[in-house]
Coordinates of C-alpha atoms and ligand atoms in Angstrom, one line a residue:
M1 CA 0.0 0.0 0.0
N2 CA 1.4 3.4 -0.9
A3 CA 1.9 6.0 1.8
P4 CA -0.4 9.0 1.6
E5 CA 0.8 11.9 -0.5
S6 CA 1.3 14.2 2.6
L7 CA 3.5 11.7 4.3
R8 CA 5.6 11.1 1.2
K9 CA 6.1 14.8 0.9
D10 CA 7.4 15.0 4.5
S11 CA 9.4 11.8 4.4
L12 CA 12.7 13.5 4.5
Y13 CA 11.7 15.4 7.6
L14 CA 10.2 12.3 9.2
A15 CA 13.4 10.2 8.6
E16 CA 15.4 12.6 10.8
T17 CA 14.8 11.1 14.2
H18 CA 16.2 13.9 16.3
E19 CA 18.5 16.9 16.6
V20 CA 21.6 16.4 18.8
V21 CA 21.4 19.1 21.5
N22 CA 22.7 19.7 25.0
V23 CA 25.9 17.7 24.5
A24 CA 29.5 18.8 25.2
R25 CA 32.2 18.8 22.5
D26 CA 35.8 17.6 22.7
L27 CA 38.2 19.6 24.9
V28 CA 40.6 20.4 22.1
D29 CA 42.3 23.4 20.6
Y30 CA 43.0 25.0 24.0
N31 CA 46.2 25.9 25.9
P32 CA 46.5 23.6 28.9
Y33 CA 49.2 25.9 30.4
L34 CA 47.5 29.3 29.9
Q35 CA 44.2 27.8 31.1
D36 CA 45.7 26.4 34.2
A37 CA 45.9 29.2 36.8
A38 CA 47.2 26.9 39.5
L39 CA 50.1 25.6 37.3
Q40 CA 51.1 29.1 36.2
E41 CA 51.1 30.4 39.8
A42 CA 53.2 27.4 40.9
V43 CA 55.7 27.9 38.1
R44 CA 56.1 31.6 39.0
R45 CA 56.3 30.9 42.7
E46 CA 58.8 28.1 42.6
G47 CA 61.3 29.9 40.5
A48 CA 60.6 29.2 36.8
E49 CA 58.9 32.4 35.7
W50 CA 61.6 32.7 33.1
A51 CA 60.0 29.6 31.4
H52 CA 56.6 31.2 31.1
H53 CA 56.7 32.0 27.4
D54 CA 58.2 28.6 26.5
L55 CA 55.6 26.8 28.5
A56 CA 52.8 28.9 26.9
S57 CA 54.1 27.9 23.4
F58 CA 54.5 24.3 24.5
G59 CA 50.9 24.4 25.8
A60 CA 49.6 25.8 22.6
M61 CA 51.2 23.0 20.7
V62 CA 50.1 20.1 22.8
G63 CA 46.6 21.3 23.2
T64 CA 45.7 21.2 19.5
A65 CA 43.2 18.6 18.4
E66 CA 45.8 17.1 16.1
Y67 CA 48.3 16.7 18.9
L68 CA 45.9 15.3 21.4
E69 CA 44.9 12.6 18.9
L70 CA 48.4 11.2 19.1
G71 CA 47.6 10.1 22.7
V72 CA 44.5 8.3 21.5
L73 CA 46.3 6.5 18.7
A74 CA 49.4 5.5 20.7
N75 CA 47.0 3.6 23.0
R76 CA 44.6 2.3 20.5
F77 CA 47.4 0.6 18.6
G78 CA 49.7 -0.7 21.3
P79 CA 53.2 -2.0 21.0
E80 CA 53.9 -5.4 19.4
L81 CA 57.0 -7.7 20.0
D82 CA 58.9 -9.6 17.3
T83 CA 61.4 -11.8 19.1
H84 CA 62.9 -13.0 15.8
D85 CA 63.1 -11.9 12.2
R86 CA 61.7 -14.1 9.4
F87 CA 65.0 -15.9 9.0
G88 CA 65.1 -16.9 12.7
N89 CA 67.6 -14.3 13.9
R90 CA 67.0 -13.0 17.4
V91 CA 65.9 -9.3 17.1
D92 CA 63.9 -8.4 20.2
L93 CA 62.2 -5.7 18.3
V94 CA 59.2 -3.9 19.7
R95 CA 57.1 -2.0 17.1
F96 CA 55.2 1.1 18.1
H97 CA 52.5 3.1 16.4
P98 CA 54.0 6.3 14.7
A99 CA 51.9 8.4 17.2
Y100 CA 54.0 6.9 20.1
H101 CA 57.2 7.9 18.2
A102 CA 55.8 11.4 17.7
L103 CA 55.2 11.8 21.4
M104 CA 58.7 10.5 22.3
K105 CA 60.2 12.9 19.7
T106 CA 58.5 15.9 21.2
A107 CA 59.4 14.8 24.8
I108 CA 63.1 14.3 23.9
E109 CA 63.5 17.3 21.7
N110 CA 62.0 19.5 24.5
G111 CA 64.4 18.1 27.1
L112 CA 61.8 16.3 29.3
H113 CA 64.5 13.7 29.8
S114 CA 67.4 16.0 30.5
S115 CA 67.0 19.8 30.8
P116 CA 67.8 20.0 34.6
W117 CA 71.1 18.2 33.9
T118 CA 72.1 20.0 30.8
D119 CA 70.8 23.5 32.0
P120 CA 70.8 23.4 35.8
G121 CA 69.9 26.4 37.8
P122 CA 67.0 28.0 39.6
G123 CA 63.7 26.8 38.2
A124 CA 65.3 24.1 36.0
H125 CA 63.4 21.2 37.7
V126 CA 60.3 23.3 38.0
A127 CA 60.2 24.1 34.3
R128 CA 60.8 20.6 33.3
A129 CA 58.1 19.3 35.7
A130 CA 55.6 21.8 34.3
R131 CA 56.4 20.7 30.7
T132 CA 56.1 17.0 31.7
Y133 CA 52.8 17.8 33.5
L134 CA 51.5 19.3 30.2
H135 CA 52.7 16.4 28.0
T136 CA 51.4 13.8 30.4
Q137 CA 47.9 15.2 30.0
V138 CA 48.2 14.2 26.3
E139 CA 49.5 10.7 27.0
A140 CA 51.0 9.1 30.0
G141 CA 52.6 5.8 28.8
H142 CA 55.5 7.3 26.7
G143 CA 56.6 9.1 29.9
C144 CA 58.0 5.9 31.3
P145 CA 61.2 5.8 29.1
V146 CA 61.5 9.6 29.3
T147 CA 61.4 9.5 33.0
M148 CA 63.8 6.6 33.3
T149 CA 66.3 8.3 31.0
F150 CA 66.0 11.5 33.0
A151 CA 66.3 9.6 36.3
A152 CA 69.3 7.5 35.3
V153 CA 71.7 10.4 35.2
P154 CA 72.4 10.8 39.0
S155 CA 73.1 7.0 39.2
L156 CA 75.4 7.1 36.2
R157 CA 77.3 10.0 37.7
T158 CA 78.4 7.8 40.6
T159 CA 80.8 6.2 38.2
P160 CA 82.6 9.0 36.3
Q161 CA 84.2 6.7 33.7
L162 CA 80.7 5.5 32.7
A163 CA 79.2 8.9 32.8
A164 CA 81.9 10.1 30.5
L165 CA 80.9 7.5 28.0
W166 CA 77.2 7.8 28.3
E167 CA 75.9 11.1 29.7
Q168 CA 76.3 13.2 26.7
K169 CA 74.2 10.9 24.5
V170 CA 71.7 10.2 27.2
T171 CA 71.0 13.9 27.7
A172 CA 71.1 14.8 24.0
R173 CA 67.9 16.1 22.5
V174 CA 67.9 13.5 19.8
Y175 CA 65.2 10.8 19.6
D176 CA 66.5 7.8 17.7
P177 CA 64.3 4.7 18.0
R178 CA 66.3 2.5 15.7
N179 CA 67.2 -1.0 16.8
V180 CA 70.9 -0.5 16.3
P181 CA 74.0 -0.3 18.6
D182 CA 74.4 2.8 20.8
A183 CA 77.6 3.6 19.0
D184 CA 75.5 4.4 15.9
K185 CA 73.2 6.8 17.6
K186 CA 73.5 10.4 18.8
G187 CA 70.7 10.1 21.4
L188 CA 70.1 7.2 23.8
A189 CA 67.4 6.1 26.2
I190 CA 67.9 4.3 29.5
G191 CA 65.5 1.8 31.2
M192 CA 65.6 0.1 34.6
A193 CA 65.4 -3.6 35.5
M194 CA 65.2 -4.5 39.1
T195 CA 62.0 -6.5 39.7
E196 CA 62.2 -10.3 39.6
K197 CA 59.4 -12.9 39.9
Q198 CA 60.2 -13.7 43.6
G199 CA 60.5 -10.1 44.7
G200 CA 59.9 -6.5 43.5
S201 CA 59.8 -4.3 46.6
D202 CA 62.4 -6.5 48.3
V203 CA 65.1 -6.4 45.6
R204 CA 67.5 -8.0 48.1
A205 CA 65.8 -11.2 47.0
N206 CA 67.1 -10.8 43.4
T207 CA 68.7 -14.0 42.1
T208 CA 70.3 -12.7 38.9
R209 CA 74.0 -13.2 39.2
A210 CA 76.9 -11.1 37.9
F211 CA 80.2 -12.7 37.0
P212 CA 83.3 -10.4 36.6
V213 CA 84.8 -10.7 33.2
G214 CA 88.2 -9.4 34.5
S215 CA 89.3 -7.8 37.8
G216 CA 85.8 -6.6 38.6
G217 CA 84.8 -3.4 40.5
P218 CA 83.2 -0.1 39.6
G219 CA 83.2 0.6 35.9
E220 CA 84.4 -2.9 35.1
P221 CA 82.6 -5.5 32.9
Y222 CA 80.5 -8.4 34.2
E223 CA 78.3 -11.0 32.6
L224 CA 74.8 -11.3 34.0
V225 CA 72.7 -14.5 34.1
G226 CA 69.1 -14.5 35.4
H227 CA 65.8 -12.9 34.6
K228 CA 63.8 -9.6 35.1
Y229 CA 60.1 -9.9 35.3
F230 CA 59.2 -6.2 34.6
V231 CA 61.3 -4.3 32.1
S232 CA 59.4 -1.4 30.7
A233 CA 60.4 0.3 27.5
P234 CA 62.6 -2.6 26.4
M235 CA 63.7 -0.7 23.3
C236 CA 65.8 1.6 25.5
D237 CA 69.5 1.5 24.5
A238 CA 70.7 0.4 28.0
F239 CA 69.3 -0.5 31.4
L240 CA 70.3 0.0 35.0
V241 CA 70.1 -3.6 36.4
L242 CA 70.5 -5.0 39.8
A243 CA 72.3 -8.3 40.2
Q244 CA 74.2 -10.3 42.8
A245 CA 77.9 -9.9 42.3
P246 CA 80.4 -11.8 44.5
G247 CA 80.5 -8.8 46.9
G248 CA 76.6 -8.5 47.1
L249 CA 73.8 -6.9 45.2
S250 CA 75.2 -4.4 42.8
C251 CA 74.0 -2.0 40.0
F252 CA 75.0 -2.5 36.4
L253 CA 74.6 -0.6 33.1
L254 CA 73.5 -3.2 30.5
P255 CA 73.4 -2.0 26.9
R256 CA 71.3 -3.8 24.3
W257 CA 74.2 -4.3 22.0
R258 CA 77.8 -5.3 22.8
P259 CA 80.7 -3.1 21.7
D260 CA 81.5 -5.6 18.8
G261 CA 78.0 -4.8 17.3
S262 CA 76.5 -8.2 18.3
K263 CA 73.2 -8.4 20.3
N264 CA 73.7 -8.4 24.0
P265 CA 71.6 -11.4 25.2
M266 CA 69.0 -9.7 27.3
Q267 CA 66.2 -11.5 25.6
V268 CA 62.6 -10.3 25.6
L269 CA 60.3 -13.2 26.3
R270 CA 57.0 -11.4 26.0
L271 CA 55.2 -8.1 26.5
K272 CA 53.0 -7.7 29.5
R273 CA 49.2 -7.5 28.9
K274 CA 48.5 -4.4 31.0
M275 CA 45.2 -3.0 31.9
G276 CA 46.5 0.5 31.5
N277 CA 49.7 2.3 30.4
V278 CA 49.1 0.5 27.1
S279 CA 51.2 2.6 24.8
N280 CA 54.3 1.8 26.9
A281 CA 55.8 -1.7 26.3
S282 CA 56.6 -3.6 29.5
S283 CA 58.3 -6.9 29.1
E284 CA 59.6 -10.1 30.7
T285 CA 63.2 -10.8 29.9
E286 CA 66.0 -13.3 30.5
L287 CA 69.7 -12.4 30.7
R288 CA 71.9 -15.1 29.3
G289 CA 75.4 -13.9 29.9
A290 CA 74.6 -10.2 29.1
L291 CA 77.5 -7.9 29.2
A292 CA 77.1 -5.1 31.7
W293 CA 79.4 -2.6 33.5
M294 CA 79.3 -2.0 37.3
V295 CA 77.8 1.3 38.4
G296 CA 78.8 2.5 41.8
E297 CA 80.5 0.2 44.3
E298 CA 80.1 -3.6 44.5
G299 CA 77.6 -4.6 47.1
R300 CA 76.0 -1.1 47.1
G301 CA 73.5 -1.7 44.3
V302 CA 70.5 -0.3 46.1
R303 CA 72.4 2.7 47.3
T304 CA 73.4 3.4 43.6
I305 CA 70.1 2.8 41.9
I306 CA 68.1 4.7 44.6
E307 CA 69.5 7.8 43.0
M308 CA 67.5 6.9 40.0
V309 CA 64.5 5.7 41.9
A310 CA 64.2 9.0 43.8
M311 CA 63.8 10.8 40.5
T312 CA 61.3 8.3 39.1
R313 CA 59.3 8.7 42.3
F314 CA 59.2 12.4 41.8
D315 CA 58.0 11.9 38.3
C316 CA 55.2 9.8 39.6
M317 CA 54.1 12.8 41.5
V318 CA 54.2 14.9 38.4
G319 CA 52.4 12.2 36.4
S320 CA 49.6 11.6 38.8
S321 CA 49.1 15.3 39.4
A322 CA 48.8 15.6 35.6
G323 CA 46.3 12.8 35.5
Q324 CA 44.2 14.6 38.1
R325 CA 44.4 17.8 36.1
A326 CA 43.4 16.0 32.8
A327 CA 40.5 14.3 34.5
V328 CA 39.1 17.4 36.3
S329 CA 39.6 19.5 33.1
Q330 CA 37.3 17.1 31.3
A331 CA 34.8 17.1 34.1
L332 CA 34.7 20.9 34.3
H333 CA 34.5 21.3 30.6
H334 CA 31.7 18.9 30.2
C335 CA 29.7 20.3 33.1
S336 CA 30.0 23.8 31.7
M337 CA 28.1 22.7 28.6
R338 CA 25.6 20.1 29.8
S339 CA 22.3 21.0 31.4
A340 CA 20.0 18.8 33.5
F341 CA 16.8 19.6 35.3
G342 CA 16.8 23.1 33.8
K343 CA 20.3 24.2 34.8
V344 CA 23.8 23.9 33.4
L345 CA 25.4 21.2 35.5
N346 CA 28.1 23.4 36.9
Q347 CA 25.3 25.6 38.3
Q348 CA 23.7 22.8 40.2
P349 CA 24.7 23.1 43.9
L350 CA 25.5 19.5 44.4
M351 CA 27.5 19.2 41.2
Q352 CA 29.3 22.4 42.2
N353 CA 30.3 20.7 45.4
V354 CA 31.7 17.7 43.5
L355 CA 33.6 19.8 40.9
A356 CA 35.1 22.2 43.4
D357 CA 36.2 19.3 45.5
L358 CA 37.9 17.7 42.5
V359 CA 39.6 21.0 41.8
L360 CA 40.9 21.3 45.4
E361 CA 42.5 17.9 45.1
S362 CA 44.2 18.8 41.9
E363 CA 45.4 22.1 43.2
G364 CA 46.9 20.5 46.3
S365 CA 48.7 18.0 44.1
V366 CA 50.3 20.5 41.8
A367 CA 51.3 22.7 44.7
L368 CA 53.1 19.9 46.5
T369 CA 54.7 18.6 43.3
M370 CA 56.1 22.0 42.3
R371 CA 57.4 22.6 45.8
I372 CA 59.4 19.5 45.6
A373 CA 60.6 20.5 42.1
R374 CA 61.9 23.7 43.7
A375 CA 63.6 21.7 46.4
L376 CA 65.3 19.6 43.7
D377 CA 66.6 22.8 42.2
H378 CA 68.2 23.8 45.6
R379 CA 69.7 20.6 46.9
A380 CA 72.9 22.3 47.9
D381 CA 70.7 23.9 50.6
E382 CA 70.6 21.3 53.4
R383 CA 66.9 22.0 54.3
E384 CA 65.8 21.6 50.7
D385 CA 67.7 18.4 50.4
L386 CA 66.1 17.1 53.6
L387 CA 62.7 18.0 52.1
V388 CA 63.5 16.1 49.0
R389 CA 64.5 13.0 51.0
L390 CA 61.3 13.0 53.1
C391 CA 58.6 14.6 51.0
T392 CA 59.2 12.7 47.7
A393 CA 58.0 9.6 49.5
V394 CA 55.2 11.5 51.2
G395 CA 54.0 13.1 47.9
K396 CA 54.5 9.9 45.8
Y397 CA 52.4 8.0 48.2
W398 CA 49.7 10.5 48.6
I399 CA 49.2 12.0 45.2
C400 CA 49.3 8.6 43.4
K401 CA 47.0 7.1 45.9
R402 CA 44.4 9.8 45.5
T403 CA 44.3 9.6 41.7
P404 CA 42.2 6.6 41.0
D405 CA 39.2 7.9 43.1
H406 CA 39.7 11.3 41.5
A407 CA 39.6 9.8 38.0
Y408 CA 36.5 7.8 38.8
E409 CA 34.7 10.7 40.3
S410 CA 35.6 12.9 37.4
M411 CA 34.3 10.2 35.1
E412 CA 31.0 10.2 36.9
C413 CA 30.6 13.9 36.2
I414 CA 30.3 13.0 32.5
G415 CA 27.6 10.4 33.1
G416 CA 27.3 7.3 31.0
S417 CA 29.3 8.7 28.1
G418 CA 32.3 8.9 30.4
V419 CA 32.4 5.1 30.6
M420 CA 32.6 4.7 26.8
E421 CA 35.8 3.8 25.2
D422 CA 35.7 6.8 22.9
S423 CA 35.8 9.1 25.9
P424 CA 39.1 10.0 27.5
F425 CA 38.1 8.4 30.8
P426 CA 38.8 4.7 30.3
R427 CA 42.4 5.6 29.5
L428 CA 42.7 8.1 32.5
F429 CA 41.1 5.6 34.8
R430 CA 43.2 2.6 33.7
E431 CA 46.3 4.7 34.0
S432 CA 45.4 6.0 37.5
P433 CA 46.6 3.1 39.7
V434 CA 49.9 2.5 37.9
N435 CA 52.0 5.3 39.5
A436 CA 50.9 4.2 42.9
I437 CA 52.1 0.6 42.3
W438 CA 55.4 0.9 40.5
E439 CA 58.5 2.7 41.8
G440 CA 57.7 1.5 45.3
S441 CA 54.0 0.8 46.2
G442 CA 52.1 2.7 48.9
N443 CA 53.3 0.7 51.9
V444 CA 56.9 0.9 50.7
Q445 CA 56.7 4.7 50.4
C446 CA 55.3 4.9 53.9
L447 CA 58.0 2.7 55.3
D448 CA 60.5 4.8 53.4
V449 CA 59.2 7.9 55.3
L450 CA 59.9 6.1 58.6
R451 CA 63.3 5.0 57.3
A452 CA 64.2 8.6 56.4
M453 CA 63.1 9.8 59.9
H454 CA 65.1 7.0 61.5
K455 CA 68.3 7.5 59.5
V456 CA 68.3 11.3 59.2
P457 CA 66.2 12.6 62.1
A458 CA 66.8 16.2 60.8
V459 CA 64.2 15.5 58.1
V460 CA 61.5 15.9 60.7
E461 CA 62.6 19.4 61.7
A462 CA 62.9 20.3 58.0
F463 CA 59.4 19.1 57.5
F464 CA 57.9 21.0 60.4
G465 CA 60.0 24.0 59.4
E466 CA 58.2 24.0 56.0
L467 CA 54.8 23.7 57.7
G468 CA 55.8 26.5 60.1
K469 CA 55.9 29.0 57.2
A470 CA 52.1 28.9 57.2
R471 CA 51.7 29.4 60.9
G472 CA 49.1 31.9 62.0
A473 CA 47.3 32.1 58.6
N474 CA 44.6 29.4 59.2
A475 CA 43.5 28.3 62.6
T476 CA 42.4 24.9 61.4
L477 CA 45.8 24.3 59.9
D478 CA 47.6 25.5 63.1
G479 CA 45.6 23.0 65.1
Y480 CA 46.2 20.2 62.7
I481 CA 50.0 20.8 62.7
G482 CA 49.9 20.8 66.5
A483 CA 48.1 17.4 66.6
L484 CA 50.6 16.0 64.0
R485 CA 53.5 17.0 66.2
K486 CA 52.0 14.9 69.0
E487 CA 51.8 11.9 66.6
F488 CA 55.5 12.2 66.1
A489 CA 56.1 12.1 69.8
D490 CA 54.4 8.7 70.1
L491 CA 56.8 6.1 68.7
G492 CA 54.6 3.1 69.5
E493 CA 53.6 0.8 66.6
L494 CA 54.9 3.3 64.1
E495 CA 55.1 0.8 61.3
Y496 CA 51.5 -0.2 61.8
R497 CA 50.4 3.4 61.9
A498 CA 52.6 4.5 59.0
R499 CA 49.9 5.1 56.4
D500 CA 47.8 7.2 58.8
L501 CA 50.8 9.3 59.7
V502 CA 51.8 9.8 56.1
D503 CA 48.3 10.7 55.1
R504 CA 48.3 13.5 57.7
M505 CA 51.8 14.7 56.7
A506 CA 50.7 15.0 53.1
L507 CA 47.5 16.8 53.9
A508 CA 49.3 19.2 56.3
L509 CA 52.0 19.9 53.7
Q510 CA 49.5 20.5 50.9
A511 CA 47.4 22.7 53.1
A512 CA 50.4 24.7 54.3
L513 CA 51.5 25.4 50.7
L514 CA 48.0 26.4 49.7
V515 CA 47.5 28.6 52.7
Q516 CA 50.8 30.4 52.0
H517 CA 50.5 30.8 48.3
G518 CA 47.1 29.7 47.0
L519 CA 44.0 31.7 46.5
A520 CA 42.3 32.2 49.9
V521 CA 39.1 30.6 48.6
V522 CA 41.0 27.5 47.6
A523 CA 43.2 27.3 50.7
D524 CA 40.3 27.8 53.1
A525 CA 38.1 25.2 51.4
F526 CA 41.0 22.7 51.4
C527 CA 41.6 23.1 55.1
A528 CA 37.9 23.0 55.9
S529 CA 37.3 19.9 53.9
R530 CA 40.4 17.9 54.5
L531 CA 41.7 19.0 57.9
A532 CA 38.7 20.0 59.9
A533 CA 36.7 17.0 58.6
S534 CA 38.1 13.5 58.8
G535 CA 40.2 14.0 55.7
R536 CA 38.7 10.8 54.1
H537 CA 35.4 12.1 52.8
N538 CA 33.9 11.2 49.5
Y539 CA 34.2 13.9 46.9
G540 CA 31.3 16.3 46.9
A541 CA 31.0 16.6 50.7
L542 CA 32.5 20.1 51.1
P543 CA 31.2 21.9 54.1
R544 CA 29.0 24.9 53.9
G545 CA 30.4 28.3 53.1
V546 CA 32.8 27.3 50.3
D547 CA 32.8 29.5 47.2
C548 CA 32.5 26.6 44.8
A549 CA 31.6 28.8 41.9
A550 CA 34.9 30.8 42.2
I551 CA 36.9 27.6 42.5
I552 CA 35.2 26.1 39.4
A553 CA 35.5 29.3 37.4
R554 CA 39.3 29.5 38.0
A555 CA 39.9 26.0 36.9
T556 CA 37.6 25.5 34.0
P557 CA 39.4 25.3 30.6
R558 CA 37.8 26.8 27.6
A559 CA 38.2 25.2 24.3
Ligands
FAD1 C1 53.2 -1.3 34.4 C2 54.4 -1.7 35.2 C3 55.7 -1.5 34.7 C4 56.8 -1.8 35.5 N1 58.0 -1.6 35.0 C5 59.1 -1.9 35.7 C6 60.4 -1.7 35.2 O1 60.6 -1.2 34.1 N2 61.5 -2.1 35.9 C7 61.3 -2.7 37.1 O2 62.3 -3.0 37.8 N3 60.1 -2.9 37.7 C8 59.0 -2.5 37.0 N4 57.7 -2.7 37.5 C9 57.6 -3.5 38.7 C10 57.2 -2.6 39.9 O3 58.2 -1.7 40.3 C11 56.9 -3.6 41.0 O4 55.7 -4.3 40.6 C12 56.7 -3.0 42.4 O5 57.9 -2.5 42.8 C13 56.1 -4.0 43.4 O6 56.8 -5.1 43.4 P1 56.1 -6.5 43.3 O7 55.2 -6.5 42.1 O8 57.0 -7.6 43.3 O9 55.2 -6.6 44.6 P2 55.6 -7.0 46.1 O10 57.0 -6.5 46.3 O11 55.3 -8.4 46.3 O12 54.6 -6.1 46.9 C14 53.2 -6.5 47.0 C15 52.6 -5.5 48.0 O13 53.2 -5.7 49.3 C16 53.5 -4.4 49.8 N5 54.7 -4.6 50.7 C17 55.9 -4.9 50.3 N6 56.8 -4.9 51.4 C18 56.0 -4.6 52.4 C19 56.3 -4.4 53.8 N7 57.5 -4.6 54.3 N8 55.3 -4.0 54.7 C20 54.0 -3.8 54.2 N9 53.7 -4.0 52.9 C21 54.7 -4.4 52.0 C22 53.7 -3.5 48.6 O14 53.5 -2.2 49.0 C23 52.7 -4.1 47.7 O15 51.5 -3.4 47.9 C24 56.6 -2.4 36.7 C25 55.3 -2.6 37.2 C26 54.2 -2.2 36.5 C27 52.9 -2.4 37.1

């Protein structure tokens, strides 16, 4: 039966089921530096104002739609391993999507792996941390080899003859991903291989053995036999590896190729199938007589590699702070465009409470991270050095630990679309626990805080000295610091109580920084919600009297 004439005439109109309205659009083509007041203030305050224009240009570049797409592609098309070529030769070749290489190239050419070593001085670590913070918001996985390369330098410097051979190429702003010997390259990347099957946190359990090729000792060659269960970025040109030498657990530099141009037998067995951090390859390996050179003294492997680990822990703070900023930016952006029940979401009182609370978390994280960056720039000053020693563990623990909840709550602000794979949230959420687990998991960080207090008691006074700078500005904070002091006086069951203690240290430090330097509206809300209350509230439970609209307006990025 034919449709009536009138229906046929209107059929085009009728086939259109609906108009798409009241939806957000992608947060692209914006400048994540210039639209981040908290970051800009921290950069200025902590000594890197000179980098403002560079950071603004960098922000403009990484915030374009085209550049942000690299992060999506590098994770959609993850790395693949070829153990052998088609003729049966061992190649240990990991292939990455071109987007991953593009991200690596930007990172290396902008000195994210080296600028504080090649151009030290006031603000050097702060500027690098800010740049890393911006780049991590595009994509987190590629940051692993960049961080490890950056972090390896202090360990390498413990052995001047090795530093002389490697440092110039390791810090060069040249990205060369070819699977060829280091001698044929102008720029090199460094990885790290400590963890074994039977023990990760407790590296003293390592069973990989190191046999001296000649006399042995610092800077001398050894052959390594054993396995490493987590080796991220296995395409790095060399790795700092822990192994048992005759004189005890020692650190070694193990290149992927031998000086004669043959492959060094650090064989990649398989790539890990990770829930997050997908763009980054992490592998399981076996070392079958791999040639490596001793870094630092024999039997002092942990002491040597801890120089590297301290830096990677700092970068976990940067990375998780960036993850928080990326997540809350998305939430703020979405809620500025979506209406429900007759009001834009960011005008609904309860959503304002949630959004402002998420912003407070992110502001506390960036303030603490950038303060430690400043301390890294001034390590010759004993108090700053003590702060680095203690507060890197405090900050690594706290910021990384707070990030998964923050990612999830930000996702919920988007509603159902936030759960979908074509939204940024699955990637942010899957990435969110990783920093907390690697480079020393939560308990290990808290125990490290106790270790630092035990070995160098002066760290405690340096810590309270830092808190003292905020004295008198906020009564809640003053009371909180007083109570914290008392906690330190009670030495009973310290190990059992370590998390509780470090939670409070982190909150006190963040609050003290915000009270000294932050906008009053942010600092007061932070203290009221995290110090006066239990400190363990769900997001969106800010007390009355907080100017949520002002906090939201300051942090909302505009595309
Ligand atoms: C994606 C990814 C990439 C990685 N890449 C690398 C890499 O490139 N190189 C590398 O060397 N490693 C790498 N790791 C390994 C990582 O550093 C370890 O997983 C981590 O150090 C924990 O070690 P583990 O897995 O053996 O856990 P375990 O050491 O068995 O720890 C398990 C749990 O016990 C807790 N714990 C340990 N000791 C104590 C204690 N005394 N008291 C209370 N609690 C304790 C820990 O905090 C943790 O929660 C990677 C891990 C991941 C997830």
